[in-house]
Amino acid sequence: MVDITSDLKELNISYDKINVLRQGENSDTFLITTGKKKLIAKKFKNLNFQTITNTYLNKKILNQLVNKKLFPKVVYQSEEKDFLIYEYLESSESNKDKLFYNNLGKKIKEIHEIEPCKNVLTFEQQLNFYKMLLRKLNKEKVYSRIEELLNDINIRKSKLVFSHNDLNANNILFNKDICVIDYEYSSLNNKFSDLSKVIFEFQMTEDEIESLLKGYRMNFDDLTKKQIILWHRFNLYLDYIWSITISYNENQLSKENIESFYLNKYIDFDSKN
């Protein structure tokens, strides 16, 4: 784990307490308590993952996210883009009703309307990183399945939008309004990547999906249903590949149980659809 005390000292940020919230493959996340105020600090550390992550740290993108209240207010960002501090947002429990999902659909639409900068990676460019790593691990057969799934979702002919790519429940905060954090894996991608992710993350009913898509301004027709299924299958397999790369980057190749967990989730869904 990295130490941020010297960074805070250089910035003249005093603190009462620092708690480690998460040690991730790409960054360590800290909760800084100073008086009644709380801040979140993220120290990015993995140079391998920085080749495919942190697109949102471009000031043009980050300013748009903050101005549209799609990300908390930023306190500090290093020129090297390896250290970020932003205001802590207390997330409260929200009733997961149709109104919530409708608002979530609106927020995802706003994310997808962010104007990207010139050097934003496409999702396929991110996948090339995984391809090279899997080749290095002699697991090219694993990636060959991704190529088949890419053909199924027809991503090369789809319209690409600025996408979060990791909309799990922990990254969606609610405090009177919905705010989203941890855009590390954002890129230009198909809109159904994010939409499918939240639909299955919250295990939405058809009525709830319809509310989500209404907020997004999209019809819930048969073609949309098909895309949601195809993208969920793709996302599940990508999670499996992600688990392989995490094990490799943390020098934990023996963690076969993690890889098996994600692979079995994909196989179970694929066999039913």
mmCIF file of C-alpha atoms in Angstrom, residues 93-246:
data_model
loop_
_atom_site.group_PDB
_atom_site.id
_atom_site.type_symbol
_atom_site.label_atom_id
_atom_site.label_comp_id
_atom_site.label_asym_id
_atom_site.label_seq_id
_atom_site.Cartn_x
_atom_site.Cartn_y
_atom_site.Cartn_z
ATOM 1 C CA GLU A 93 -30.014 4.063 1.277
ATOM 2 C CA SER A 94 -32.487 4.823 -1.487
ATOM 3 C CA ASN A 95 -35.706 3.050 -2.284
ATOM 4 C CA LYS A 96 -34.937 1.187 -5.488
ATOM 5 C CA ASP A 97 -38.274 2.110 -7.040
ATOM 6 C CA LYS A 98 -39.234 3.163 -10.566
ATOM 7 C CA LEU A 99 -38.338 6.804 -9.839
ATOM 8 C CA PHE A 100 -34.827 5.810 -8.736
ATOM 9 C CA TYR A 101 -34.252 3.760 -11.881
ATOM 10 C CA ASN A 102 -35.697 6.503 -14.062
ATOM 11 C CA ASN A 103 -33.228 8.995 -12.539
ATOM 12 C CA LEU A 104 -30.413 6.468 -12.917
ATOM 13 C CA GLY A 105 -31.248 6.188 -16.614
ATOM 14 C CA LYS A 106 -31.060 9.990 -16.913
ATOM 15 C CA LYS A 107 -27.647 10.039 -15.208
ATOM 16 C CA ILE A 108 -26.250 7.338 -17.482
ATOM 17 C CA LYS A 109 -27.533 9.306 -20.463
ATOM 18 C CA GLU A 110 -25.689 12.400 -19.177
ATOM 19 C CA ILE A 111 -22.495 10.366 -18.777
ATOM 20 C CA HIS A 112 -22.839 9.133 -22.345
ATOM 21 C CA GLU A 113 -23.246 12.730 -23.536
ATOM 22 C CA ILE A 114 -19.872 13.795 -22.102
ATOM 23 C CA GLU A 115 -17.714 15.252 -24.869
ATOM 24 C CA PRO A 116 -14.522 13.159 -24.970
ATOM 25 C CA CYS A 117 -11.037 14.510 -25.500
ATOM 26 C CA LYS A 118 -9.012 13.538 -28.548
ATOM 27 C CA ASN A 119 -6.899 10.855 -26.889
ATOM 28 C CA VAL A 120 -9.701 8.879 -25.244
ATOM 29 C CA LEU A 121 -9.239 5.176 -25.783
ATOM 30 C CA THR A 122 -11.901 3.092 -27.441
ATOM 31 C CA PHE A 123 -13.093 -0.055 -25.722
ATOM 32 C CA GLU A 124 -11.406 -2.159 -28.392
ATOM 33 C CA GLN A 125 -8.090 -0.459 -27.674
ATOM 34 C CA GLN A 126 -8.500 -1.375 -24.034
ATOM 35 C CA LEU A 127 -9.207 -4.969 -25.050
ATOM 36 C CA ASN A 128 -5.934 -5.086 -26.981
ATOM 37 C CA PHE A 129 -4.127 -4.704 -23.663
ATOM 38 C CA TYR A 130 -5.851 -7.821 -22.369
ATOM 39 C CA LYS A 131 -5.080 -9.626 -25.594
ATOM 40 C CA MET A 132 -1.346 -8.964 -25.255
ATOM 41 C CA LEU A 133 -1.346 -10.053 -21.635
ATOM 42 C CA LEU A 134 -3.275 -13.255 -22.350
ATOM 43 C CA ARG A 135 -0.824 -14.065 -25.121
ATOM 44 C CA LYS A 136 1.991 -13.589 -22.627
ATOM 45 C CA LEU A 137 0.225 -16.025 -20.290
ATOM 46 C CA ASN A 138 -0.330 -18.530 -23.124
ATOM 47 C CA LYS A 139 -4.088 -18.060 -22.819
ATOM 48 C CA GLU A 140 -4.913 -16.897 -26.317
ATOM 49 C CA LYS A 141 -7.830 -19.315 -26.471
ATOM 50 C CA VAL A 142 -9.448 -17.302 -23.700
ATOM 51 C CA TYR A 143 -9.232 -14.158 -25.803
ATOM 52 C CA SER A 144 -10.504 -15.912 -28.929
ATOM 53 C CA ARG A 145 -13.863 -16.214 -27.174
ATOM 54 C CA ILE A 146 -13.908 -12.446 -26.705
ATOM 55 C CA GLU A 147 -13.494 -12.045 -30.472
ATOM 56 C CA GLU A 148 -16.571 -14.224 -30.986
ATOM 57 C CA LEU A 149 -18.564 -12.219 -28.474
ATOM 58 C CA LEU A 150 -17.429 -8.962 -30.083
ATOM 59 C CA ASN A 151 -18.884 -10.183 -33.353
ATOM 60 C CA ASP A 152 -22.157 -10.977 -31.572
ATOM 61 C CA ILE A 153 -22.514 -7.454 -30.181
ATOM 62 C CA ASN A 154 -21.280 -5.943 -33.456
ATOM 63 C CA ILE A 155 -19.313 -3.253 -31.603
ATOM 64 C CA ARG A 156 -17.281 -2.271 -34.658
ATOM 65 C CA LYS A 157 -20.405 -0.900 -36.339
ATOM 66 C CA SER A 158 -22.039 0.627 -33.290
ATOM 67 C CA LYS A 159 -22.065 4.243 -32.180
ATOM 68 C CA LEU A 160 -19.551 4.832 -29.408
ATOM 69 C CA VAL A 161 -20.175 7.092 -26.411
ATOM 70 C CA PHE A 162 -18.150 8.038 -23.349
ATOM 71 C CA SER A 163 -18.851 5.104 -21.015
ATOM 72 C CA HIS A 164 -18.095 4.334 -17.387
ATOM 73 C CA ASN A 165 -17.535 0.578 -17.986
ATOM 74 C CA ASP A 166 -17.717 -0.367 -14.297
ATOM 75 C CA LEU A 167 -21.156 0.628 -13.027
ATOM 76 C CA ASN A 168 -21.399 -1.705 -10.067
ATOM 77 C CA ALA A 169 -23.545 -0.750 -7.073
ATOM 78 C CA ASN A 170 -20.558 0.502 -5.038
ATOM 79 C CA ASN A 171 -19.793 3.109 -7.701
ATOM 80 C CA ILE A 172 -23.312 4.566 -7.699
ATOM 81 C CA LEU A 173 -23.900 6.915 -4.757
ATOM 82 C CA PHE A 174 -27.237 8.390 -3.701
ATOM 83 C CA ASN A 175 -27.614 11.551 -1.634
ATOM 84 C CA LYS A 176 -30.745 13.424 -2.725
ATOM 85 C CA ASP A 177 -29.382 12.849 -6.211
ATOM 86 C CA ILE A 178 -27.352 10.138 -7.944
ATOM 87 C CA CYS A 179 -23.600 10.587 -8.303
ATOM 88 C CA VAL A 180 -21.086 8.174 -9.836
ATOM 89 C CA ILE A 181 -17.473 7.526 -8.815
ATOM 90 C CA ASP A 182 -14.495 5.435 -9.998
ATOM 91 C CA TYR A 183 -14.388 6.152 -13.713
ATOM 92 C CA GLU A 184 -10.961 4.486 -14.020
ATOM 93 C CA TYR A 185 -12.001 2.110 -16.798
ATOM 94 C CA SER A 186 -13.974 4.637 -18.830
ATOM 95 C CA SER A 187 -13.567 4.697 -22.612
ATOM 96 C CA LEU A 188 -15.543 5.106 -25.818
ATOM 97 C CA ASN A 189 -17.913 2.175 -25.854
ATOM 98 C CA ASN A 190 -21.401 1.029 -26.833
ATOM 99 C CA LYS A 191 -24.157 2.467 -24.607
ATOM 100 C CA PHE A 192 -25.418 -1.027 -23.779
ATOM 101 C CA SER A 193 -22.244 -1.830 -21.854
ATOM 102 C CA ASP A 194 -23.268 0.488 -18.985
ATOM 103 C CA LEU A 195 -26.999 -0.110 -19.312
ATOM 104 C CA SER A 196 -26.675 -3.877 -19.217
ATOM 105 C CA LYS A 197 -24.269 -3.666 -16.280
ATOM 106 C CA VAL A 198 -26.683 -1.762 -14.026
ATOM 107 C CA ILE A 199 -29.695 -3.830 -15.092
ATOM 108 C CA PHE A 200 -28.094 -7.052 -13.897
ATOM 109 C CA GLU A 201 -26.234 -5.425 -11.008
ATOM 110 C CA PHE A 202 -29.550 -4.348 -9.454
ATOM 111 C CA GLN A 203 -31.411 -7.440 -10.729
ATOM 112 C CA MET A 204 -34.121 -5.235 -12.203
ATOM 113 C CA THR A 205 -37.579 -6.461 -13.102
ATOM 114 C CA GLU A 206 -38.965 -5.689 -16.557
ATOM 115 C CA ASP A 207 -40.950 -2.751 -15.124
ATOM 116 C CA GLU A 208 -37.770 -1.364 -13.534
ATOM 117 C CA ILE A 209 -35.823 -1.839 -16.777
ATOM 118 C CA GLU A 210 -38.546 0.045 -18.603
ATOM 119 C CA SER A 211 -38.237 2.918 -16.087
ATOM 120 C CA LEU A 212 -34.451 2.973 -16.508
ATOM 121 C CA LEU A 213 -34.694 3.082 -20.284
ATOM 122 C CA LYS A 214 -37.446 5.705 -20.170
ATOM 123 C CA GLY A 215 -35.058 7.925 -18.206
ATOM 124 C CA TYR A 216 -32.404 7.185 -20.818
ATOM 125 C CA ARG A 217 -34.970 8.004 -23.553
ATOM 126 C CA MET A 218 -34.940 4.567 -25.132
ATOM 127 C CA ASN A 219 -37.716 2.119 -25.971
ATOM 128 C CA PHE A 220 -37.745 -1.297 -24.331
ATOM 129 C CA ASP A 221 -38.373 -3.299 -27.498
ATOM 130 C CA ASP A 222 -37.214 -6.758 -28.622
ATOM 131 C CA LEU A 223 -34.023 -5.422 -30.223
ATOM 132 C CA THR A 224 -33.110 -3.616 -27.001
ATOM 133 C CA LYS A 225 -33.787 -6.767 -24.967
ATOM 134 C CA LYS A 226 -31.470 -8.738 -27.239
ATOM 135 C CA GLN A 227 -28.674 -6.176 -26.873
ATOM 136 C CA ILE A 228 -29.007 -6.196 -23.082
ATOM 137 C CA ILE A 229 -28.602 -9.995 -23.010
ATOM 138 C CA LEU A 230 -25.662 -9.993 -25.444
ATOM 139 C CA TRP A 231 -23.858 -7.269 -23.526
ATOM 140 C CA HIS A 232 -24.412 -8.943 -20.179
ATOM 141 C CA ARG A 233 -22.887 -12.136 -21.526
ATOM 142 C CA PHE A 234 -19.966 -10.097 -22.874
ATOM 143 C CA ASN A 235 -19.493 -8.238 -19.564
ATOM 144 C CA LEU A 236 -19.472 -11.498 -17.609
ATOM 145 C CA TYR A 237 -16.738 -12.936 -19.798
ATOM 146 C CA LEU A 238 -14.779 -9.706 -19.555
ATOM 147 C CA ASP A 239 -14.978 -10.000 -15.753
ATOM 148 C CA TYR A 240 -13.374 -13.416 -16.114
ATOM 149 C CA ILE A 241 -10.524 -11.988 -18.215
ATOM 150 C CA TRP A 242 -10.179 -9.144 -15.715
ATOM 151 C CA SER A 243 -9.753 -11.701 -12.891
ATOM 152 C CA ILE A 244 -6.888 -13.306 -14.829
ATOM 153 C CA THR A 245 -5.102 -9.979 -15.313
ATOM 154 C CA ILE A 246 -5.569 -9.023 -11.659
#
